[in-house]
Tab-separated table of C-alpha atoms in Angstrom:
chain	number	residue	atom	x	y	z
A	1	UNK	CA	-17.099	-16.289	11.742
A	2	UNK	CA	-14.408	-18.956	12.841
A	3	UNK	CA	-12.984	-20.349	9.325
A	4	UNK	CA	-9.752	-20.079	8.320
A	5	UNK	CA	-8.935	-20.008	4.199
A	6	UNK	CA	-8.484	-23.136	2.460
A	7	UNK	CA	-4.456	-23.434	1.842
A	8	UNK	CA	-5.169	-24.090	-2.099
A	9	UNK	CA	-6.847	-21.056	-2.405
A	10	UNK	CA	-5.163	-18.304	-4.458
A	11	UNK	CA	-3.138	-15.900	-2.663
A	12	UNK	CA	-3.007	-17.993	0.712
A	13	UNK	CA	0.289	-17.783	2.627
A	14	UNK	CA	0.539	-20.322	5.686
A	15	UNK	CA	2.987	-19.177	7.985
A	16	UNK	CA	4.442	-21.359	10.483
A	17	UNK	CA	2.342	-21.284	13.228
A	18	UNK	CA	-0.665	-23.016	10.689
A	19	UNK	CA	-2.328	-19.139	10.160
A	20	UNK	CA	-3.208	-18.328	6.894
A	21	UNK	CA	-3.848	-15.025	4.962
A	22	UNK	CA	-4.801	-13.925	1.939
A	23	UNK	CA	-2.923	-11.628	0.234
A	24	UNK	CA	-3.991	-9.825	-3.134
A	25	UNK	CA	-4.287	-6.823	-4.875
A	26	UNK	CA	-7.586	-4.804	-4.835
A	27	UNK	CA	-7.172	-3.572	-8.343
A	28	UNK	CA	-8.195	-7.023	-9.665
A	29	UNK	CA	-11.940	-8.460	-8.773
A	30	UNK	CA	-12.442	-10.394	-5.960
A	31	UNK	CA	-11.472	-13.792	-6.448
A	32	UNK	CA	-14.593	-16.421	-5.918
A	33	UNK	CA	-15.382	-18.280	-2.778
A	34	UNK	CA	-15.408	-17.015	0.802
A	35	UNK	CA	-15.146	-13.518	1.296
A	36	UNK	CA	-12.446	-12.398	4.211
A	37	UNK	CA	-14.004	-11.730	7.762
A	38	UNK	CA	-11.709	-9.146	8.206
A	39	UNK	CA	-9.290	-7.071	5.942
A	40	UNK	CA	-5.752	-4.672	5.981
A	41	UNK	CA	-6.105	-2.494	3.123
A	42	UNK	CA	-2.802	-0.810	2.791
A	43	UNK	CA	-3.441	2.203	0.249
A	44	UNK	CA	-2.611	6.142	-0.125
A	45	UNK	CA	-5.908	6.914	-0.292
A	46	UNK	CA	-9.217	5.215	1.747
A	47	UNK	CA	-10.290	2.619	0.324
A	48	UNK	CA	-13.878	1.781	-0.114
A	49	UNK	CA	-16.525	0.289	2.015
A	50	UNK	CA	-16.895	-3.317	2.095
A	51	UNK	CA	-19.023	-5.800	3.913
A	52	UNK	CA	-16.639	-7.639	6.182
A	53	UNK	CA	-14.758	-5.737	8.890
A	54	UNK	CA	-11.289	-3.766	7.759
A	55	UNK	CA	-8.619	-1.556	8.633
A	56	UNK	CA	-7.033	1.342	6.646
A	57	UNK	CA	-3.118	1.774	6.848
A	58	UNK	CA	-2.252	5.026	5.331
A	59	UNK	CA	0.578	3.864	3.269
A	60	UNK	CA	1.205	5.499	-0.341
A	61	UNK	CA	2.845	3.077	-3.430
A	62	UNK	CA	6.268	2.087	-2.865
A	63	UNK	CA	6.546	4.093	0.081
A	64	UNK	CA	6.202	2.967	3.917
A	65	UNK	CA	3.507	2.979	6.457
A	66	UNK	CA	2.980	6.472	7.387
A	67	UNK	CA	2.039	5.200	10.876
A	68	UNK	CA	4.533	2.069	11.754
A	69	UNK	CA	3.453	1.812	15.560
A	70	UNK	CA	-0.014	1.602	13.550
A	71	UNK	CA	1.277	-0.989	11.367
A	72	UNK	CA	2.844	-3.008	13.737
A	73	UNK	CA	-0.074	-3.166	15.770
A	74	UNK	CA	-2.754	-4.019	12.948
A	75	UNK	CA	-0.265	-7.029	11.723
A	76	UNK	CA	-0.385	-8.143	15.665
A	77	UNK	CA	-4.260	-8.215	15.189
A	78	UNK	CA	-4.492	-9.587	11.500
A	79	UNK	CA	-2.156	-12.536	12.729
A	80	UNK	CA	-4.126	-13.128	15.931
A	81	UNK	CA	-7.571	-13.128	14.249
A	82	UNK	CA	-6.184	-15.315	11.722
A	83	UNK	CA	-5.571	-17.867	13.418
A	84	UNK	CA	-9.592	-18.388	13.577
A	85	UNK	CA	-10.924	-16.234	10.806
A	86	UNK	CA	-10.647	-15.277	6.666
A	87	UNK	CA	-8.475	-12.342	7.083
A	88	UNK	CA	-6.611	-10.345	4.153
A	89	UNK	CA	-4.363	-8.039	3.567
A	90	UNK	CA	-4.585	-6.396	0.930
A	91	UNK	CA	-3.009	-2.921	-1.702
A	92	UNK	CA	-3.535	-1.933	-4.852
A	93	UNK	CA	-1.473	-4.740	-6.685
A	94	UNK	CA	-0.934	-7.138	-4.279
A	95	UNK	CA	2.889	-6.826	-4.614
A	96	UNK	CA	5.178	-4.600	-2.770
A	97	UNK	CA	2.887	-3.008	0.339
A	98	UNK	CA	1.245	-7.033	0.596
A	99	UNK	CA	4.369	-8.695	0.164
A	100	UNK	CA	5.975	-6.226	2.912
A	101	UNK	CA	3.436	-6.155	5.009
A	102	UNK	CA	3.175	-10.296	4.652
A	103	UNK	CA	6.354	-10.222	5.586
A	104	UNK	CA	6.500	-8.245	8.776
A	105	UNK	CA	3.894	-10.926	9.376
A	106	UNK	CA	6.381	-13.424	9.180
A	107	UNK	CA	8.678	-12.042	11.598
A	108	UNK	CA	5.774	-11.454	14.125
A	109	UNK	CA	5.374	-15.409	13.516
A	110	UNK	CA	8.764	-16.236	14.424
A	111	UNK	CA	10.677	-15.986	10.818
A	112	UNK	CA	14.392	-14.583	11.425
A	113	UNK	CA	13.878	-10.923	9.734
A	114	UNK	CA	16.961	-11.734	7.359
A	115	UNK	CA	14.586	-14.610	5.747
A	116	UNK	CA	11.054	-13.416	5.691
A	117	UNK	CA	11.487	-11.560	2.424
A	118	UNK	CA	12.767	-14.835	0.763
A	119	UNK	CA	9.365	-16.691	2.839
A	120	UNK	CA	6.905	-14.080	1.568
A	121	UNK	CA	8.362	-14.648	-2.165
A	122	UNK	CA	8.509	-18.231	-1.860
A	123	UNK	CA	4.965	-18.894	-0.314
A	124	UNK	CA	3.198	-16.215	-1.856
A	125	UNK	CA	4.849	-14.050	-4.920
A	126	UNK	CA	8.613	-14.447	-6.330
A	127	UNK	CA	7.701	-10.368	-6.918
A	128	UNK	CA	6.570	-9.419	-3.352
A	129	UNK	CA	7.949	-6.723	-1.638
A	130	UNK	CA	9.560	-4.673	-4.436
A	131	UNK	CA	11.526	-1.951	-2.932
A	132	UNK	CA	15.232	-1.586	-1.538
A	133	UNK	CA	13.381	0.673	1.059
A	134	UNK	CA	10.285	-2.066	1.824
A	135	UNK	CA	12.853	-4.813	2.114
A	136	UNK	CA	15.247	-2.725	4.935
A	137	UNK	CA	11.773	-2.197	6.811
A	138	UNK	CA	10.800	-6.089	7.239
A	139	UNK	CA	14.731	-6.261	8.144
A	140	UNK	CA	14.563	-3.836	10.870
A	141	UNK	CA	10.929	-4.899	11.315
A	142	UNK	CA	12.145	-7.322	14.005
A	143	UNK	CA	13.750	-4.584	15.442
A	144	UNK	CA	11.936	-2.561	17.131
């Protein structure tokens, strides 16, 4: 598959190389149109099967990735591949693992770490990443 999300569609961040990913919660139904061609699913627990290609981070509610060379890695690939495919990253609400996640995005896109919190919440949610703990990891994010 080589389409990219149309930038009206709900949950789309651009970031500023033109990629665009859908962020959103898995606890709500799966918004209509195009599925994603590829999926993060950041949860606890495994998620379930779908029928587009995804990942599984390990990482529990407003906690951290249990695996962060893991996480920095899948972000690398969910960045690359969506700069020609429907990818998503998705957690149980959409909030504070999306946002954070989202937002280490960001910095792998070439957002200062200082300001990719205040990107995520502007482009996507005013409520994404929602811990003091999630918002020091996109800061040292850039980092490592």
């Amino acid at each position: 598959m080589s389409e990219s999300w149309s930038s009206t569609a709900a949950g789309v961040i651009r970031f500023p190389s033109g990629a665009m990913i859908r962020g959103r919660g898995l606890r709500h139904p799966l918004p209509s149109g195009p599925v994603p061609s590829f999926a993060v699913h950041l949860l606890g627990n495994r998620p379930p099967v779908t029928e587009w290609e995804s990942r599984w981070l390990r990482w529990p509610d407003f906690l951290l990735p249990k695996d962060r060379a893991e996480a920095r890695s899948l972000f690398r690939e969910a960045l690359r591949r969506a700069a020609h495919e429907r990818v998503e990253v998705a957690c149980g609400g959409g909030r504070g693992r999306t946002g954070t996640a989202l937002a280490c995005i960001a910095v792998l896109d070439g957002v200062p770490p200082d300001e990719a919190v205040a990107y995520v919440r502007r482009h996507y949610s005013p409520r994404a990443v929602e811990t003091p703990w999630q918002r020091r990891f996109v800061a040292r994010f850039g980092q490592e």
